[in-house]
Amino acid sequence: MRALTGLRIRCIPRTGPSTLPSSSRSFSSLRLLTPYLPSQSRPILPPQTPKLTGHPQSRPFSLLPLLETSITTSQTLLTTLHTTTLTPWYLTIPLFALTINLATRLPTTIYSRLIAIRRAKLAPLTRAWSARAAHDVNKQAKDEQEGIRSAARGRTQQDLARWMAGYHTANVRERKKRFRRWGVQEWKDWVPGLAVFPVWVVGIEGLRRMCGGPRGLVGTLVFGGREAGSGDGEQAAGAMAAPATGQVQEALTTAAAADPSMAMGGCLWFPDLMVADPYHVLPFALSAILVLNLLPRSEVGIRSLFDLTDKEQVTVVQSKWSMRLRRGLLMVAMAVGPLTMDLPAALHLYWICSATLTGVETEIIKRLLPMPKTVPPAKLTDKNLMYIQPAREETKES
């Protein structure tokens, strides 16, 4: 009994001969020998692992680390050019713009030029189809003016306007079909430019951090209220954040330090590249260069851009949406200079060099890859119309 001290023994009274089977008697004897352990002396079981649900946890996708890596790479490239070439900053920044243009802008400009050449080869087919349809429209209008109201060709003025609108829609649809068949769609003119724009933004953002300028477009749209290099508060926030966010904050603090040598790296009337141009020459020069790059080189293109073409002339240089887009870009180009006058001179210098190199590259490619000589449109007379659509009388006689 001393060995069983502290054990709780449950006795089963027996009033008569046992009628339980042997298995039941064995189970009862085991219960008699089971010790009772209080709650404090119970063994601590290891924590159970949580069960996996049908929706596994995943980290949200973020472009912030990739963006920071790209900006840091642009800063490294700029610093490497400065230390390798041993040039002052007012020459290093144009070299930086030239490197980015040769790596990104030049291939896309060549691609767009090849698309324009292939589209120009389809001009005779497009003109022939449009000329024949325009001849039908003019003939219908002439019949209306003469007052011919036959049952076969009689139309009111509203019906004629509706028919001309339908012709225009069919013409646009047919042109898109031909462009799609030959792989020269109009969207291929502006997609390469949009693909180069992020690279340009990364370059100017890296330069903005090195010259100590105000928060740029990337910092405002992506980083929000966080600003690099703010001291102890930002270090404490980085310590409490996730590991990925901490690495990004560390990269922000390291990369955002301005280079003091840019304060003496200017020339002429802007010796300090870390402050704005005191005479505001660079901002207005930037607007002028951007406007020159957007203006067409031909007289027909300029008249079409400013809507100076005759309404009676049946010539479509570009579609309406492309004209509206170019007009909007012209307004933006004229407003860029006055809106960015307070930016450091280094940013204006990079922007001017990039825009100038883009215009020079475009002109060089135009000379190296000239447009094919197109056949002028034929005059629609009665002699050559029979090859397009034979007359009914000639068909009956044959």
XYZ file of C-alpha atoms in Angstrom:
398
model
C 0.000 0.000 0.000
C 2.915 2.351 0.595
C 3.920 1.977 -3.030
C 0.449 2.972 -4.089
C 0.403 6.122 -1.976
C -0.920 9.058 -3.949
C -2.771 6.804 -6.340
C -6.436 7.025 -6.836
C -7.837 3.525 -6.715
C -11.303 2.888 -7.917
C -12.717 -0.309 -6.486
C -15.416 -2.225 -8.218
C -17.652 -4.021 -5.712
C -18.276 -7.655 -6.283
C -21.572 -8.945 -5.113
C -21.308 -12.315 -6.606
C -19.309 -14.529 -8.835
C -17.653 -12.693 -11.668
C -19.539 -13.027 -14.899
C -17.269 -10.709 -16.940
C -15.113 -12.135 -19.697
C -11.370 -12.319 -19.339
C -10.754 -9.281 -21.587
C -13.002 -7.100 -19.409
C -11.284 -8.278 -16.231
C -7.881 -7.375 -17.679
C -9.068 -3.871 -18.595
C -10.430 -3.353 -15.079
C -7.142 -4.368 -13.517
C -5.281 -1.889 -15.713
C -7.562 0.935 -14.553
C -6.764 0.045 -10.969
C -3.045 0.554 -11.585
C -3.397 3.873 -13.509
C -2.002 6.735 -11.350
C -3.818 10.034 -10.981
C -1.627 13.005 -11.828
C -2.669 16.499 -10.763
C -2.773 19.342 -13.329
C 0.554 20.809 -12.203
C 2.457 17.590 -12.685
C 1.011 16.719 -16.079
C 3.590 16.463 -18.883
C 3.797 19.412 -21.292
C 2.999 18.295 -24.777
C 4.776 19.904 -27.745
C 2.704 22.501 -29.646
C 0.785 21.103 -32.516
C 1.655 22.342 -35.974
C -1.149 24.307 -37.661
C -3.037 22.465 -40.290
C -2.570 23.579 -43.859
C -5.649 25.121 -45.348
C -6.688 25.147 -48.945
C -5.437 28.763 -49.406
C -1.662 28.862 -48.794
C -0.214 32.110 -47.509
C 1.888 34.046 -50.022
C 3.791 37.309 -49.918
C 2.304 40.154 -51.963
C 4.080 40.884 -55.230
C 5.997 44.160 -55.239
C 8.135 45.914 -57.837
C 9.894 47.994 -55.198
C 13.066 45.831 -54.907
C 13.397 45.632 -58.695
C 12.941 49.375 -59.026
C 15.523 50.089 -56.356
C 17.997 47.740 -58.018
C 17.497 49.490 -61.356
C 18.012 52.943 -59.849
C 21.125 51.785 -58.001
C 22.471 50.327 -61.248
C 21.967 53.650 -63.025
C 23.815 55.451 -60.226
C 26.657 52.956 -60.464
C 26.858 53.448 -64.227
C 26.965 57.223 -63.847
C 29.681 57.057 -61.183
C 31.702 54.567 -63.238
C 31.603 56.835 -66.286
C 32.750 59.767 -64.159
C 35.667 57.911 -62.566
C 36.720 56.038 -65.724
C 36.680 58.879 -68.238
C 37.948 61.472 -65.721
C 35.597 64.028 -67.237
C 33.769 66.774 -65.335
C 30.128 66.303 -64.552
C 28.904 68.570 -67.346
C 30.491 66.079 -69.800
C 29.754 62.905 -67.843
C 26.015 63.559 -67.851
C 25.854 63.785 -71.690
C 27.902 60.558 -71.892
C 25.402 58.944 -69.540
C 22.511 60.063 -71.750
C 24.350 58.806 -74.857
C 24.873 55.375 -73.291
C 21.194 54.991 -72.436
C 20.123 56.184 -75.901
C 22.429 53.790 -77.728
C 21.305 50.869 -75.574
C 17.549 51.469 -75.694
C 16.419 54.272 -77.994
C 18.457 53.357 -81.083
C 17.060 49.801 -81.551
C 13.471 50.977 -81.116
C 13.971 53.846 -83.576
C 15.336 51.464 -86.209
C 12.390 49.130 -85.643
C 9.872 51.955 -86.072
C 11.626 53.099 -89.249
C 11.446 49.622 -90.771
C 7.722 49.500 -89.989
C 7.231 52.862 -91.713
C 9.116 51.634 -94.807
C 6.958 48.529 -95.066
C 3.826 50.644 -94.665
C 4.984 53.014 -97.410
C 5.243 50.109 -99.835
C 1.508 49.555 -99.397
C 0.695 53.154 -100.348
C -0.173 52.420 -104.024
C -2.731 49.813 -103.005
C -4.241 52.105 -100.384
C -4.422 55.044 -102.774
C -6.018 52.972 -105.521
C -8.741 51.705 -103.215
C -9.388 55.163 -101.731
C -9.349 56.891 -105.126
C -11.921 54.546 -106.585
C -14.197 54.992 -103.569
C -13.711 58.780 -103.643
C -14.643 58.818 -107.330
C -17.905 57.078 -106.493
C -18.628 59.634 -103.767
C -17.940 62.580 -106.079
C -20.120 61.093 -108.783
C -22.950 60.576 -106.324
C -22.650 64.166 -105.110
C -22.619 65.458 -108.680
C -25.789 63.544 -109.453
C -27.441 65.068 -106.403
C -26.457 68.568 -107.434
C -27.851 68.069 -110.940
C -31.124 66.881 -109.479
C -31.083 63.356 -110.884
C -33.689 61.461 -108.857
C -33.951 58.150 -110.623
C -35.077 55.090 -108.722
C -31.680 53.443 -109.065
C -29.488 56.371 -107.949
C -31.896 58.742 -106.255
C -30.789 59.783 -102.752
C -31.681 62.617 -100.461
C -28.980 64.764 -98.871
C -29.219 62.858 -95.584
C -28.880 59.542 -97.366
C -25.801 60.799 -99.185
C -24.193 61.938 -95.909
C -24.982 58.578 -94.351
C -23.461 56.793 -97.345
C -20.276 58.873 -97.117
C -19.975 58.092 -93.401
C -20.321 54.414 -94.199
C -17.649 54.742 -96.879
C -15.265 56.353 -94.399
C -15.851 53.564 -91.879
C -15.287 50.917 -94.536
C -12.121 52.679 -95.677
C -10.692 52.726 -92.162
C -11.628 49.083 -91.627
C -10.028 48.051 -94.915
C -6.843 49.965 -94.102
C -6.564 48.293 -90.699
C -7.115 44.911 -92.317
C -4.295 45.496 -94.794
C -1.948 46.777 -92.089
C -2.681 43.765 -89.900
C -2.117 41.382 -92.800
C 1.318 42.846 -93.538
C 2.258 43.373 -89.883
C 2.480 47.180 -89.984
C -0.215 48.136 -87.467
C -0.322 51.725 -86.271
C 0.207 50.794 -82.605
C 3.732 49.633 -83.488
C 4.700 53.286 -83.930
C 4.238 54.277 -80.283
C 4.755 51.024 -78.349
C 8.600 51.116 -78.712
C 8.632 54.641 -77.287
C 6.599 53.547 -74.283
C 8.987 50.634 -73.726
C 11.963 53.031 -73.515
C 10.238 55.484 -71.167
C 10.769 53.441 -67.930
C 14.508 53.207 -68.645
C 14.683 56.970 -69.099
C 12.773 57.534 -65.845
C 15.155 55.234 -63.949
C 18.151 57.155 -65.305
C 16.814 60.577 -64.375
C 15.741 59.313 -60.939
C 19.258 58.037 -60.221
C 20.714 61.389 -61.267
C 18.122 63.189 -59.146
C 19.297 61.360 -56.033
C 22.950 62.049 -56.756
C 22.420 65.783 -57.265
C 20.232 66.096 -54.163
C 17.150 67.286 -55.993
C 13.588 67.184 -54.670
C 11.595 63.999 -54.649
C 11.082 62.843 -58.203
C 8.279 61.088 -60.024
C 9.329 57.626 -58.875
C 9.640 58.699 -55.247
C 6.230 60.348 -55.233
C 4.301 57.577 -56.980
C 6.067 54.508 -55.571
C 7.647 55.305 -52.222
C 4.870 57.608 -51.021
C 5.564 59.240 -47.678
C 8.900 57.523 -47.167
C 11.925 59.587 -48.033
C 15.430 58.202 -47.974
C 18.094 59.501 -45.663
C 15.816 60.865 -42.920
C 17.960 59.643 -40.023
C 17.070 57.684 -36.876
C 13.340 57.571 -37.505
C 13.824 55.768 -40.776
C 16.346 53.339 -39.241
C 13.852 52.466 -36.509
C 11.115 51.943 -39.059
C 13.439 49.733 -41.098
C 14.249 47.621 -38.033
C 10.572 46.992 -37.370
C 9.726 46.243 -41.012
C 10.029 42.985 -42.885
C 13.441 41.800 -44.131
C 12.692 42.758 -47.748
C 11.492 46.207 -46.702
C 14.563 46.624 -44.511
C 16.851 45.911 -47.439
C 14.987 48.433 -49.561
C 15.230 51.089 -46.856
C 18.948 50.401 -46.502
C 19.374 50.782 -50.247
C 17.403 54.015 -50.133
C 19.587 55.437 -47.346
C 22.812 54.409 -49.077
C 21.901 55.463 -52.616
C 20.238 58.767 -51.803
C 23.411 60.479 -50.577
C 24.143 63.428 -52.850
C 27.556 63.764 -54.463
C 29.044 67.095 -53.310
C 31.379 67.233 -56.322
C 28.395 68.167 -58.526
C 28.331 71.570 -56.834
C 31.424 72.472 -58.861
C 30.785 70.310 -61.921
C 28.887 72.806 -64.065
C 30.038 75.239 -66.718
C 29.201 78.585 -68.320
C 26.305 80.281 -66.505
C 25.380 77.229 -64.380
C 28.535 76.267 -62.416
C 26.515 74.491 -59.714
C 24.606 71.461 -60.998
C 22.826 70.920 -57.684
C 20.765 74.116 -57.895
C 18.389 75.476 -60.518
C 19.563 77.460 -63.526
C 19.689 81.083 -62.305
C 18.708 82.479 -65.732
C 16.187 79.715 -66.601
C 17.808 79.134 -69.982
C 17.933 75.351 -69.682
C 14.191 74.869 -68.978
C 13.085 76.884 -72.008
C 15.742 75.251 -74.184
C 14.331 71.894 -73.119
C 10.809 72.881 -74.180
C 12.084 74.144 -77.542
C 13.949 70.899 -78.285
C 10.971 68.752 -77.321
C 8.673 70.775 -79.585
C 11.117 70.474 -82.499
C 11.268 66.709 -82.064
C 7.481 66.435 -82.189
C 6.876 68.656 -85.221
C 6.583 66.872 -88.591
C 9.315 67.503 -91.143
C 7.014 67.876 -94.152
C 4.680 70.726 -95.006
C 1.771 68.339 -95.470
C 2.344 66.892 -92.001
C 2.451 70.331 -90.383
C -0.746 71.425 -92.137
C -2.440 68.211 -91.075
C -1.202 68.574 -87.485
C -2.660 72.061 -87.083
C -5.787 71.212 -89.127
C -4.926 73.542 -92.005
C -5.724 71.114 -94.831
C -8.593 71.701 -97.231
C -11.701 69.749 -96.419
C -12.240 68.961 -100.085
C -8.844 67.269 -100.341
C -9.255 63.523 -99.941
C -5.874 62.743 -98.362
C -5.426 61.045 -95.026
C -1.908 61.514 -93.659
C -2.501 59.979 -90.237
C -5.481 58.861 -88.253
C -7.381 61.247 -86.014
C -6.301 59.689 -82.724
C -2.607 59.934 -83.647
C -3.077 63.607 -84.548
C -4.800 64.268 -81.234
C -2.051 62.431 -79.375
C 0.656 64.492 -81.068
C -1.191 67.732 -80.326
C -1.465 66.742 -76.680
C 2.254 65.932 -76.552
C 3.005 69.346 -78.036
C 1.060 71.013 -75.238
C 2.955 68.967 -72.655
C 6.309 69.791 -74.285
C 5.597 73.520 -74.139
C 4.615 73.262 -70.464
C 7.595 71.145 -69.340
C 10.044 74.065 -69.169
C 7.968 76.464 -67.049
C 6.840 73.664 -64.739
C 10.380 72.381 -64.026
C 12.279 75.659 -63.602
C 13.085 74.896 -59.947
C 14.747 71.535 -60.649
C 18.552 71.215 -60.438
C 20.519 72.074 -63.556
C 21.863 68.507 -63.738
C 18.385 67.153 -64.491
C 17.785 69.726 -67.226
C 21.194 68.970 -68.733
C 20.439 65.239 -68.850
C 16.967 65.846 -70.295
C 18.258 68.219 -72.987
C 21.034 65.827 -74.003
C 18.621 62.895 -74.172
C 16.102 64.806 -76.317
C 18.830 66.159 -78.611
C 20.372 62.724 -79.118
C 16.944 61.306 -79.906
C 16.398 63.877 -82.651
C 19.895 63.364 -84.084
C 19.507 59.578 -84.094
C 16.162 59.877 -85.864
C 17.609 62.085 -88.613
C 20.613 59.796 -89.115
C 18.388 56.725 -89.395
C 16.160 58.522 -91.899
C 19.181 59.156 -94.096
C 20.540 55.632 -93.752
C 17.118 54.018 -94.266
C 15.313 56.250 -96.768
C 11.689 55.782 -97.644
C 10.993 54.011 -100.944
C 9.925 56.080 -103.908
C 6.191 55.778 -104.270
C 4.289 55.955 -107.529
C 2.121 59.092 -107.711
C -1.613 58.435 -107.808
C -3.043 58.058 -111.297
C -5.695 60.430 -112.571
C -9.080 58.767 -112.790
C -10.302 59.184 -116.349
C -12.711 57.219 -118.493
C -9.840 55.345 -120.146
C -8.300 53.825 -117.037
C -11.520 53.360 -115.082
C -12.453 50.391 -117.236
C -9.572 48.426 -115.729
C -11.060 48.946 -112.281
C -14.733 48.515 -113.085
C -15.894 47.928 -116.711
C -18.911 49.859 -117.914
C -22.227 48.087 -118.347
C -22.494 48.897 -122.078
C -19.049 47.439 -122.826
C -19.923 44.326 -120.865
C -23.134 43.811 -122.850
C -21.406 44.277 -126.214
C -18.696 41.776 -125.338
